[in-house]
Coordinates of C-alpha atoms and ligand atoms in Angstrom, one line a residue:
X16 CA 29.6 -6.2 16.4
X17 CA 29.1 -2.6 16.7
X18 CA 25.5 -1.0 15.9
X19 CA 25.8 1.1 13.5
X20 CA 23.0 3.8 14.5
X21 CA 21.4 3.7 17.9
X22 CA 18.5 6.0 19.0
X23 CA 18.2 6.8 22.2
X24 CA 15.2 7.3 24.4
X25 CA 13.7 9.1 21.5
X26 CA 9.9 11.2 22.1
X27 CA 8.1 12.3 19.2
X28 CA 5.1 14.7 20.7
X29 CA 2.5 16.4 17.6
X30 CA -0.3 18.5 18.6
X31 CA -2.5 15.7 20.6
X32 CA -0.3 12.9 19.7
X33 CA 2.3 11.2 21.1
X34 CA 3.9 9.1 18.4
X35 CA 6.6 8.0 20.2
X36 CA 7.5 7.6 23.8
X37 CA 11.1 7.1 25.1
X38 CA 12.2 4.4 22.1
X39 CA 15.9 3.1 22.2
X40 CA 17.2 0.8 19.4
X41 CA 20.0 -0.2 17.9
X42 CA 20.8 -1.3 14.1
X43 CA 23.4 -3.2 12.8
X44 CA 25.3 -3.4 9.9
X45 CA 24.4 -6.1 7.3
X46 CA 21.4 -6.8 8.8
X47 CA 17.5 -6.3 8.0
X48 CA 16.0 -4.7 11.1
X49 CA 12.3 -4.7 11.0
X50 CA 9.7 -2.9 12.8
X51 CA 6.3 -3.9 13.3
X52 CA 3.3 -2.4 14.8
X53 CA -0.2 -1.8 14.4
X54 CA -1.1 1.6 12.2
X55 CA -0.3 4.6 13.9
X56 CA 2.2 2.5 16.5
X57 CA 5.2 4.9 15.6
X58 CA 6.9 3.3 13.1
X59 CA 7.1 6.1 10.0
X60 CA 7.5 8.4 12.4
X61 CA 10.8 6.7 13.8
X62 CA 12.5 6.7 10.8
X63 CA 11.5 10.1 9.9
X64 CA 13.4 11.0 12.8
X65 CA 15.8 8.6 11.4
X66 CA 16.2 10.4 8.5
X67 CA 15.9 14.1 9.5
X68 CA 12.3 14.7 8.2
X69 CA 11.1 15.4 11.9
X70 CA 13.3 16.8 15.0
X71 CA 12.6 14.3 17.7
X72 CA 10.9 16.1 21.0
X73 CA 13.9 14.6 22.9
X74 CA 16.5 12.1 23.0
X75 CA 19.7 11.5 20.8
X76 CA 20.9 9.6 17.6
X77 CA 24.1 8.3 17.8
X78 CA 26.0 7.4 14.1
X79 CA 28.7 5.2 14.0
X80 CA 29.7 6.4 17.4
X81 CA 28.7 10.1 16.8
X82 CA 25.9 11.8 18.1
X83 CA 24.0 13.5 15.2
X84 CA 21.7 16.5 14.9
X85 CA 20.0 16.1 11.4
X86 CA 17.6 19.3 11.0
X87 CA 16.6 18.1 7.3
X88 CA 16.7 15.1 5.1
X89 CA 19.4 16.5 3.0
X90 CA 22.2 16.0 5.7
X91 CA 20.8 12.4 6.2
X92 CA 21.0 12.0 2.4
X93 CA 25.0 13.1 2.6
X94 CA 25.9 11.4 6.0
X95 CA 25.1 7.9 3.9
X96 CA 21.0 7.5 5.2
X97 CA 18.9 6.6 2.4
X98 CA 14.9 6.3 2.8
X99 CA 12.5 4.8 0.4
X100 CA 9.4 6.5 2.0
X101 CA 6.0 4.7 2.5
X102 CA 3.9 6.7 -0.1
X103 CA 6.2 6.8 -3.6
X104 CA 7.7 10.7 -4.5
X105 CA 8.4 9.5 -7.9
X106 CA 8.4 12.9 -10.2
X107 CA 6.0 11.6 -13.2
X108 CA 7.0 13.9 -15.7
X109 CA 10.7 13.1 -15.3
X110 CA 12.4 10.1 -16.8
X111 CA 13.7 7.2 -14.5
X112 CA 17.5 8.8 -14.4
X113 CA 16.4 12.3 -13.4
X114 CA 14.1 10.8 -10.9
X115 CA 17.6 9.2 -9.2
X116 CA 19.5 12.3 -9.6
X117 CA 16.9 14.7 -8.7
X118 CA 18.1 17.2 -6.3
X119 CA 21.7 15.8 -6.4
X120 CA 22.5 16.5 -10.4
X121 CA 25.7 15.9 -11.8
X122 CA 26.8 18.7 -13.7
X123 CA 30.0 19.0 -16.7
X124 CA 32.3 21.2 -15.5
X125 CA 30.9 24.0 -17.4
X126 CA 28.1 23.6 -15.3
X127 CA 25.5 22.3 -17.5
X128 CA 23.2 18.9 -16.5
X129 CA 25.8 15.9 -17.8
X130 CA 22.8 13.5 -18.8
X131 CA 24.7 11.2 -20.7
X132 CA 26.4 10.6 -17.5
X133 CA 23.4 10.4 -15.2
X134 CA 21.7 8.4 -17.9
X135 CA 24.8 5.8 -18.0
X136 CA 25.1 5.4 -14.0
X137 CA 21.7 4.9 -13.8
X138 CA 21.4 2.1 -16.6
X139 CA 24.5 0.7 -15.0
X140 CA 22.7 0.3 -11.8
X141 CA 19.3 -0.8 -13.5
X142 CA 21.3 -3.3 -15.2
X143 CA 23.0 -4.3 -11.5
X144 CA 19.6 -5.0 -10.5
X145 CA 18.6 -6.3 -13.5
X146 CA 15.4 -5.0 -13.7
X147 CA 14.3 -4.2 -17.0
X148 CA 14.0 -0.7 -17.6
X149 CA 15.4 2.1 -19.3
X150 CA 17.1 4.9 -17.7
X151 CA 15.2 7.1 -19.8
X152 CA 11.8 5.9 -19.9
X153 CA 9.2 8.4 -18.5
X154 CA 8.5 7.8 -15.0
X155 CA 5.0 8.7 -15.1
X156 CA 4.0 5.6 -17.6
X157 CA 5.6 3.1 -15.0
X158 CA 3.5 1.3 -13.0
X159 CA 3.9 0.8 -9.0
X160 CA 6.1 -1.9 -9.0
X161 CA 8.7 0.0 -11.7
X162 CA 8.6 3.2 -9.9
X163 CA 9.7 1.5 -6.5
X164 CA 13.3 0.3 -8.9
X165 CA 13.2 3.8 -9.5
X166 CA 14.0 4.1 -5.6
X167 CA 16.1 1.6 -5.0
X168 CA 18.3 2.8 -8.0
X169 CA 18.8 5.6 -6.1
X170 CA 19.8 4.5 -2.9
X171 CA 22.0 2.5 -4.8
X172 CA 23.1 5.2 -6.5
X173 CA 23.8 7.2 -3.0
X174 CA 26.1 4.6 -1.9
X175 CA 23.9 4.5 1.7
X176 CA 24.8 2.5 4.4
X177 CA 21.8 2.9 6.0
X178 CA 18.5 2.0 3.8
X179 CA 15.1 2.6 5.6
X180 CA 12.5 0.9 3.4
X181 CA 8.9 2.1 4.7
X182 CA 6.0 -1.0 3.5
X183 CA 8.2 -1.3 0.5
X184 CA 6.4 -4.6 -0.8
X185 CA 2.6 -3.3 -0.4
X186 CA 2.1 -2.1 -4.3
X187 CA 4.0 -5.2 -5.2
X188 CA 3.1 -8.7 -6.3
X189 CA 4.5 -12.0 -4.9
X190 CA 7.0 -12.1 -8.0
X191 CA 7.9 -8.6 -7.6
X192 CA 8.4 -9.1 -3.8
X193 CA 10.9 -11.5 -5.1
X194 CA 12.7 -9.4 -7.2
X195 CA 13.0 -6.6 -4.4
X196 CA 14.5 -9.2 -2.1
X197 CA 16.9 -10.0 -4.3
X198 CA 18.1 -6.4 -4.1
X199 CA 17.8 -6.3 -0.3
X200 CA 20.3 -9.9 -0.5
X201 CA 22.6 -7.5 -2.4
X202 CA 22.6 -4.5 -0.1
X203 CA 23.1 -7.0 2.6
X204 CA 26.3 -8.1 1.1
X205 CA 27.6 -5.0 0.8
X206 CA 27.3 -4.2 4.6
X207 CA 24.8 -2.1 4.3
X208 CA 22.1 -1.7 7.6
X209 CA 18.7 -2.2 6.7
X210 CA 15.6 -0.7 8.3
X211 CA 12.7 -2.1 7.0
X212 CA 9.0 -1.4 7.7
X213 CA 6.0 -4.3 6.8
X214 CA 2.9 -5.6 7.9
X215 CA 3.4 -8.2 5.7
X216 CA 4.8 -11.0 9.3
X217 CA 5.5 -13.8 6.8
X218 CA 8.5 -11.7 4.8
X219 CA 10.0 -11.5 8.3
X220 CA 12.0 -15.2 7.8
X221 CA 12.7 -14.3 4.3
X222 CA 15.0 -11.6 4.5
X223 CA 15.1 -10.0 8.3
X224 CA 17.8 -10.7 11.3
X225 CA 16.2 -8.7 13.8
X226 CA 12.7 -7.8 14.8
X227 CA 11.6 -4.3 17.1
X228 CA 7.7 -4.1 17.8
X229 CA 6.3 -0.9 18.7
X230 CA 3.0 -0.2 20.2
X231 CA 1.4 2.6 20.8
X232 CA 4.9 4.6 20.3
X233 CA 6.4 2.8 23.0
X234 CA 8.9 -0.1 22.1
X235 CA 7.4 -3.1 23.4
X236 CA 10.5 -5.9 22.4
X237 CA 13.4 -6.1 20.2
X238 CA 13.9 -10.2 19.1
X239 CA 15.9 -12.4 16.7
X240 CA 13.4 -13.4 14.0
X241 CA 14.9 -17.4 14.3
X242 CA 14.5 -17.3 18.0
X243 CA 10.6 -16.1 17.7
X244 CA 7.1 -17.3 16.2
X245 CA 4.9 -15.2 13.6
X246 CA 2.2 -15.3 16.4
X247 CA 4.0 -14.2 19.0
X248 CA 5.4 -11.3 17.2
X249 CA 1.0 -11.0 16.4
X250 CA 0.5 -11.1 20.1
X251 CA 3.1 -8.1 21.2
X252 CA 1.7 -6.1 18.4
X253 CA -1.7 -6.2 19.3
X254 CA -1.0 -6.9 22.8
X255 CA -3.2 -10.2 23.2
X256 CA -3.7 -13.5 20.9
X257 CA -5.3 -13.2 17.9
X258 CA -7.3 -16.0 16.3
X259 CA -7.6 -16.7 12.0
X260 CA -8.3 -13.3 10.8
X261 CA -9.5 -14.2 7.5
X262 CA -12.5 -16.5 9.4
X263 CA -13.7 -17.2 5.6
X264 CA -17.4 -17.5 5.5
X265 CA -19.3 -19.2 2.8
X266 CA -22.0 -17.5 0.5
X267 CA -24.7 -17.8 -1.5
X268 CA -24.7 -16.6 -5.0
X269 CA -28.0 -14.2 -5.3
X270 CA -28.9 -12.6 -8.1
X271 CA -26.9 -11.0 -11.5
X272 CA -25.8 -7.6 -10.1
X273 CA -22.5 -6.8 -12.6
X274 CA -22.2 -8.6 -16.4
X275 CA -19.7 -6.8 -18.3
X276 CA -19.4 -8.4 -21.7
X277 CA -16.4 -8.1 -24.3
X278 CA -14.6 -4.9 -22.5
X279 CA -11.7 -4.1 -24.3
X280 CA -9.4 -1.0 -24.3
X281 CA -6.6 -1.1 -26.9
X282 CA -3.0 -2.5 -25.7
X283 CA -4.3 -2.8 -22.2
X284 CA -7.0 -5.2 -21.9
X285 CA -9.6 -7.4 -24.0
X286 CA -12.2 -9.4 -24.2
X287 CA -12.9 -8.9 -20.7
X288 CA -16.3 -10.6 -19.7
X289 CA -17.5 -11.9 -16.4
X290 CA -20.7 -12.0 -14.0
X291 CA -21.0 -11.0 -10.0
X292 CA -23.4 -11.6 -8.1
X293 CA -25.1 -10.6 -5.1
X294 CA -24.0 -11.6 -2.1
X295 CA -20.6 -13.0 -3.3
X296 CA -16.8 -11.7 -3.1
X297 CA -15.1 -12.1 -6.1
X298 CA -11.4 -12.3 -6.0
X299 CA -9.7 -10.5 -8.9
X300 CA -6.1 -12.3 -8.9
X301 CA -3.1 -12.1 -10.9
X302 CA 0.4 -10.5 -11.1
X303 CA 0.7 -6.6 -10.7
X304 CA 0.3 -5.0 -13.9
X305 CA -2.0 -8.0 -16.0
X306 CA -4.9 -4.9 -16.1
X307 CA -6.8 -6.1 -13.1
X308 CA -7.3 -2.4 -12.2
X309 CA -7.5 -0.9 -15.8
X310 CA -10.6 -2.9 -16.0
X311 CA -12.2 -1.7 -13.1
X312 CA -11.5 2.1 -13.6
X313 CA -13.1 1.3 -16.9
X314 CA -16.0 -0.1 -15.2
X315 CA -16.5 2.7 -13.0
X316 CA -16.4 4.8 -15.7
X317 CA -13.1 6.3 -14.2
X318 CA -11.1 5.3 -17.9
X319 CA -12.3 4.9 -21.7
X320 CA -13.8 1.5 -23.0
X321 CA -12.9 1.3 -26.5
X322 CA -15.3 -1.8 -27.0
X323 CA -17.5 -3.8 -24.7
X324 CA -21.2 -3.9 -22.8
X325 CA -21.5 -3.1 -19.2
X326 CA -25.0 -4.2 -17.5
X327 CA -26.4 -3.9 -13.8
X328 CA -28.6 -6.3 -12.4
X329 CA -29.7 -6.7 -16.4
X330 CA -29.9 -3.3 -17.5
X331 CA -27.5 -2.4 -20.0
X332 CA -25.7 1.4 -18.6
X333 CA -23.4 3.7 -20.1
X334 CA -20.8 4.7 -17.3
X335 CA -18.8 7.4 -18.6
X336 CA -17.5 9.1 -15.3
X337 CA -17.0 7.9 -11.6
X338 CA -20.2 10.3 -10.9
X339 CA -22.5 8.0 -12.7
X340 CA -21.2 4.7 -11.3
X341 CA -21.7 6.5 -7.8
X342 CA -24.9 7.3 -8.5
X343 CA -25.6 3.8 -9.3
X344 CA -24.2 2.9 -6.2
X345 CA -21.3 1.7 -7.3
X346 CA -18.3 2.1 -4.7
X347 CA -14.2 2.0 -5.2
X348 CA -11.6 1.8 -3.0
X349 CA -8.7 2.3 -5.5
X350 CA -4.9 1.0 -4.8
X351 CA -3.6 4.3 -5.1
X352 CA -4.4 6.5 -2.0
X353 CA -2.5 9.3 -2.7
X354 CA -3.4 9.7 -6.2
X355 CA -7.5 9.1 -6.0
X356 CA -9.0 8.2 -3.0
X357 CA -8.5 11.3 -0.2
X358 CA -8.7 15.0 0.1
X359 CA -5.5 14.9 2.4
X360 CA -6.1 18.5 3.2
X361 CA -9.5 18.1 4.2
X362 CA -10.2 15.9 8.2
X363 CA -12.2 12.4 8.2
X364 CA -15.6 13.6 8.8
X365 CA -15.7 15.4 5.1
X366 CA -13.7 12.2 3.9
X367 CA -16.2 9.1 4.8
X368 CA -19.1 11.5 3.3
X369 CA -18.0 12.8 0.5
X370 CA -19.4 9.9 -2.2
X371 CA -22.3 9.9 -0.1
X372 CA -23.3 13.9 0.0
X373 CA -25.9 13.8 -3.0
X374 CA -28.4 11.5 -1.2
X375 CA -27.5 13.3 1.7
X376 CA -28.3 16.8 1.0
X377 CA -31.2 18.2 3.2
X378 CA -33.3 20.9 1.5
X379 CA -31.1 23.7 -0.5
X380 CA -28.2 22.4 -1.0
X381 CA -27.1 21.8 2.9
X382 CA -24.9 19.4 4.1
X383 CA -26.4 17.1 6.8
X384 CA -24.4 17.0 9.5
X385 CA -26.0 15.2 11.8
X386 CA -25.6 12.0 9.2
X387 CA -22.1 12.7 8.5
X388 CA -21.2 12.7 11.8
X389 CA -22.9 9.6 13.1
X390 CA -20.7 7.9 9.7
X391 CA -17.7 9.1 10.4
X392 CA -17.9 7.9 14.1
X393 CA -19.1 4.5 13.3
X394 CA -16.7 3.6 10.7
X395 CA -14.0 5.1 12.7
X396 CA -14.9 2.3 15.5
X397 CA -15.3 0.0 13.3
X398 CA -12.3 0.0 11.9
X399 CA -10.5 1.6 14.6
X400 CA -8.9 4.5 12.9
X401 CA -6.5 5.8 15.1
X402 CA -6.9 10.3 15.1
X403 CA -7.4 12.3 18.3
X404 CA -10.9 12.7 16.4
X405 CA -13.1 12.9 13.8
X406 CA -11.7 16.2 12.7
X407 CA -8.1 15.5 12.2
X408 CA -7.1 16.3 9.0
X409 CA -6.4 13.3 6.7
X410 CA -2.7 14.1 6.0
X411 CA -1.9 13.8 9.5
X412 CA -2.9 10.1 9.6
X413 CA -0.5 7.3 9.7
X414 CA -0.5 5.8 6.1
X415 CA -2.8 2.5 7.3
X416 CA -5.0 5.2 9.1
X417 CA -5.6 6.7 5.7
X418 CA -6.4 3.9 3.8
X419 CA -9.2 2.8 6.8
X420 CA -10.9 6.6 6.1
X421 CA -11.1 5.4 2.7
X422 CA -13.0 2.1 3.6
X423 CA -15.0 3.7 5.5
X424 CA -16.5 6.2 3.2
X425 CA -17.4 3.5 0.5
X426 CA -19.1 1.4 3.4
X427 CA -21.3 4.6 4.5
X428 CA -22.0 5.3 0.9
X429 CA -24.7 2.7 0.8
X430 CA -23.1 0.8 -2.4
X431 CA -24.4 -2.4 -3.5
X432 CA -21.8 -2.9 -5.2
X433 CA -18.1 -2.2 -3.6
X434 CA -14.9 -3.0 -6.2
X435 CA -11.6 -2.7 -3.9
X436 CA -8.7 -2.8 -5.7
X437 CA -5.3 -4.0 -3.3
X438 CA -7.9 -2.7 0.1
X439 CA -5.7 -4.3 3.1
X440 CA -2.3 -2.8 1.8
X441 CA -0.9 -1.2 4.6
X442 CA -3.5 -2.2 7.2
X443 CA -2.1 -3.9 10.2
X444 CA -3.2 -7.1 11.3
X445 CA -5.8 -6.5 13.8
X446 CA -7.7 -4.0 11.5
X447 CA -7.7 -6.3 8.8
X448 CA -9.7 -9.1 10.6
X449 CA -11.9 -5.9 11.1
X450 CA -12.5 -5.6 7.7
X451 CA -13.2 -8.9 7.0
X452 CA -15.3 -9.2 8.9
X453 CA -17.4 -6.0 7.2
X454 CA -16.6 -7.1 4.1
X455 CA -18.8 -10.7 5.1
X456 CA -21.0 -8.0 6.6
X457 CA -21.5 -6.6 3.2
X458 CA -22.3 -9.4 1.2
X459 CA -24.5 -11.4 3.9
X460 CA -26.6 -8.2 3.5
X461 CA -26.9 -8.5 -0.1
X462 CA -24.1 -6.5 -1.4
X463 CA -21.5 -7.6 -4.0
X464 CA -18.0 -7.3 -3.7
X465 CA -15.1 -7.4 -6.4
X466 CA -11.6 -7.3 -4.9
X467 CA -8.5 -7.0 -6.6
X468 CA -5.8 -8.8 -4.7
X469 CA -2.2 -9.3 -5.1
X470 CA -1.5 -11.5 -2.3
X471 CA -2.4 -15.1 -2.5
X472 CA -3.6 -15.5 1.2
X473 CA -5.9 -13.0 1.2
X474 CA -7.6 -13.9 -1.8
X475 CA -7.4 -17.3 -0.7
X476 CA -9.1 -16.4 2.9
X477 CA -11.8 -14.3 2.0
X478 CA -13.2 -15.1 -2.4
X479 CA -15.9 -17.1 -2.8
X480 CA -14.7 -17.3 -6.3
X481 CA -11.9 -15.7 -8.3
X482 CA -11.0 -14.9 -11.8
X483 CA -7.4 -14.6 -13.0
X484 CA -5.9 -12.3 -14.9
X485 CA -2.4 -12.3 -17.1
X486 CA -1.8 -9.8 -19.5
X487 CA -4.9 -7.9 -20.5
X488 CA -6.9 -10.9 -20.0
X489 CA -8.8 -13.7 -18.1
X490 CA -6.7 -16.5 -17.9
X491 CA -9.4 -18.3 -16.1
X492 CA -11.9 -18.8 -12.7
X493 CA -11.8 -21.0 -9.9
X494 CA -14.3 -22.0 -8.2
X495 CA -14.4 -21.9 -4.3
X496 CA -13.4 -25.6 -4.5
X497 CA -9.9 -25.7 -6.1
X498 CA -8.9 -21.9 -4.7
X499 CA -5.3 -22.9 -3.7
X500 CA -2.0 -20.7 -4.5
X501 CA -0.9 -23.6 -7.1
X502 CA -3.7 -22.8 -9.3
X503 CA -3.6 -19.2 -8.9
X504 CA -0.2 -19.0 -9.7
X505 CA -0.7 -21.5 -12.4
X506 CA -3.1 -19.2 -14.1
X507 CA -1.3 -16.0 -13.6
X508 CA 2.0 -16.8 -14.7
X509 CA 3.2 -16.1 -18.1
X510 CA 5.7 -19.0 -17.9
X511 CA 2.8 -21.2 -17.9
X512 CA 1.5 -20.5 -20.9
X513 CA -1.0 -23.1 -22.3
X514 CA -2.6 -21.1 -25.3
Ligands
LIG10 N1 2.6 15.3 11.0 C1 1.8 14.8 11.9 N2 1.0 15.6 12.6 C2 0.2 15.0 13.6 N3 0.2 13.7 13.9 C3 1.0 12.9 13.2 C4 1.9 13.4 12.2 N4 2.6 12.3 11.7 C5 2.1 11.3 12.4 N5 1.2 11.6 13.3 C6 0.5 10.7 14.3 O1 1.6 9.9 14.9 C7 1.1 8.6 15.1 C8 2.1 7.6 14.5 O2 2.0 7.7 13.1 P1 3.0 6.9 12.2 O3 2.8 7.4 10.8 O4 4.4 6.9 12.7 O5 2.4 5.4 12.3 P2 2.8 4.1 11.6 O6 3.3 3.1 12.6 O7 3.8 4.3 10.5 O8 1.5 3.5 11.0 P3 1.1 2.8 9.6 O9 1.3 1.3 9.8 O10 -0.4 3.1 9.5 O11 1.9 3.4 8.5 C9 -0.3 8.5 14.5 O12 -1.2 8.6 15.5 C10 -0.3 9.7 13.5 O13 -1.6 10.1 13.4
LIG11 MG1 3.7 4.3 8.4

């Protein structure tokens, strides 16, 4: 079999970076090609080469046979090179057919926008997927999940024979994941090459012929899936053995910190009421979209509450804005980086203080930089966030990189009380053991944690108790005992219904 596309001895050089050193691959048609690596190993860089977003420093691309020069995504696009990029560029005022033919419009031959036409193709393809949704439903009231169809109706929609899919299963849930590798069957059968990006090992059997693993932007092995284990593929990532990375710890309920009682916000969640305590993690599980984080922007005061009591350690509070929960030291990593957690414009020191700065603030007003300093180089250690240093502007950050800056400021803010909604997604393996183990950290010290998790093992490894969600509301707890993915699933599917 011929490769389809080969890079050749490609360098990638930014301003004190080298993202990739002398990388030579080659993809194949009708086959998933994955690439691994720890965050910031190279990967969304590759495929940005790939795809004509960056101009490698040297080397060569070769296309069926050809060598090619791609100066900009647009000739990618035509040459038949599709990319579904790592953070979403859904347009959220637009509905889901102008969101596929955005920048590529089919016109009437008068010249005017043929929307009938665009909104046909697209509910033809949407229906080819069978994913229900409407062409022309507003983009911007889709959740995660919904706005990835959005982009894989329009790589269908390109007719690509290449599709590079950057960490497309971290927004989604276990059935969603599902539902996307349906699709990825289907593109398969069609011949088309497939280069896929994941820190998720375990999806490797499911779906992927071939394996790359880059470290450190140098490519350290390309392997058949069948032919290897998940730990070795660990092991050349991170470049030594790693043991359990969940190492779950057991711990002891302390004291009331959180009761919310009877929350309720119309047509998207009610009757919400549950305890946490100190020193406990407490696993928030269910299927994307059952309101898991509508309930905890309404907590921290981040959405409306149209009924419902929220107390801390006993005290009834009103939260009505994020300042307020701060300032009762209440800390959120949310699931959607892009949208709430970072000043991408701004570097990592002014990130991991920014919920802090009012008990930081020396006399007049002042910053104190001494303190924010010292934070932003411990949590960068400690969760090894990978920047030439602590004043590298966010944006510049590998994606995984990003979401550590925002784990870091929560943990400097001095919260007792951390809600994370979807934390690990798109944190390599290595890190995540890392956080973990600071998470344990947390709650050994008194703190209480509420994460929001989507994927069974990780809720699994690290709750001490969990509550399930399914449609707006609790479906039920489980105690530390009888965690197992049967009775999570149980609880959070709809087809189980038992009421
Ligand atoms: N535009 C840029 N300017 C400067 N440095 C960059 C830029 N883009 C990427 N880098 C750096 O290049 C390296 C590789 O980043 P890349 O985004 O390719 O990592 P990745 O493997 O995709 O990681 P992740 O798993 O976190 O998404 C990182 O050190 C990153 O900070
Ligand atoms: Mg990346």
């Amino acid at each position: 079999m011929e490769p389809i596309l080969q890079v050749k001895n490609i360098s990638k050089e930014f301003p004190g970076v080298k993202a990739l050193t002398d990388v030579s691959i080659d993809f194949y048609p009708g086959e998933v090609h994955t690439l691994v690596g720890e965050n910031g190993a190279g990967k969304s860089t590759l495929i940005k080469i790939i795809s004509g977003v960056y101009i490698p420093t040297s080397g060569q691309i070769f296309y069926e046979g050809k060598e090619m020069h791609f100066t900009a995504p647009g000739q990618a696009i035509d040459a038949g090179i599709a990319v579904i990029h790592q953070e979403l560029s859904i347009a959220k005022d637009l509905t889901v057919a102008q969101n596929v033919w955005l920048g590529r419009e089919k016109r009437k031959k008068n010249g005017l926008l043929d929307s009938a036409r665009m909104n046909k193709e697209t509910q033809d393809i949407l229906d080819f997927m069978k994913v229900k949704l409407k062409a022309t439903e507003i983009a911007g009231y889709l959740n995660a999940a919904q706005q990835q169809m959005i982009e894989i109706a329009k790589v269908i929609s390109q007719n690509a024979k290449i599709v590079v899919m950057d960490e497309p299963t971290s927004s989604l849930s276990e059935h969603e994941i599902d539902a996307l590798f349906e699709q990825v069957r289907i593109l398969k059968e069609k011949n088309v090459s497939i280069i896929y990006i994941t820190h998720r090992l375990k999806e490797l059997t499911e779906i992927c012929e071939r394996v790359t693993v880059l470290r450190d932007g140098c490519k350290v092995d390309t392997m058949m899936v069948a032919d290897v284990t998940e730990k070795q593929i660990v092991s050349s990532m991170v470049g030594r053995e790693m043991g359990d990375y969940y190492n779950k710890h057991k711990h002891t309920q302390g004291k009331e910190m959180l009761r919310v009682e009877g929350l309720c916000r119309k047509g998207v969640f009610e009757n919400i009421s549950f305890t946490a305590y100190a020193g406990e993690i407490l696993g928030f599980s269910g299927l994307v979209g059952a309101g898991r984080t509508e309930v905890m922007e309404a907590i921290f005061g981040a959405a409306r509450l149209d009924a419902g009591k929220i107390y801390l350690e006993g005290q009834e509070v009103q939260l009505s804005n994020p300042r307020e929960a701060i300032a009762h030291n209440i800390g959120f990593v949310t699931e959607d980086r892009r949208r709430t957690g970072l000043l991408l414009e701004k570097n990592i020191v002014e990130n991991t203080s920014l919920p802090s700065l009012p008990a930081h603030k020396k006399a007049l007003g002042f910053v104190n930089r001494a303190w924010e300093k010292e934070m932003a180089n411990l949590y960068m250690e400690k969760l090894r966030v990978k920047a030439p240093n602590m004043y590298t502007i966010l944006k510049t950050l590998s994606g995984g990189n990003q979401q550590k800056v925002i784990l870091g400021k929560w943990l400097a803010a001095d919260s007792n009380i951390l809600i994370l909604d979807e934390p690990t997604r798109g944190i390599d393996v290595n890190a995540r053991s890392e956080f973990y183990a600071l998470m344990n950290e947390f709650v050994e010290n008194g703190g209480t944690i509420i994460m929001i998790s989507s994927e069974m093992p990780e809720i699994i490894g690290v709750a001490d108790r969990v509550i399930v969600m399914r449609e707006g509301r609790i479906s039920g707890e489980v105690t530390a005992e009888e965690i197992n993915e049967q009775t999570l699933i149980g609880l959070a599917s709809i087809t189980s219904d038992a009421s």
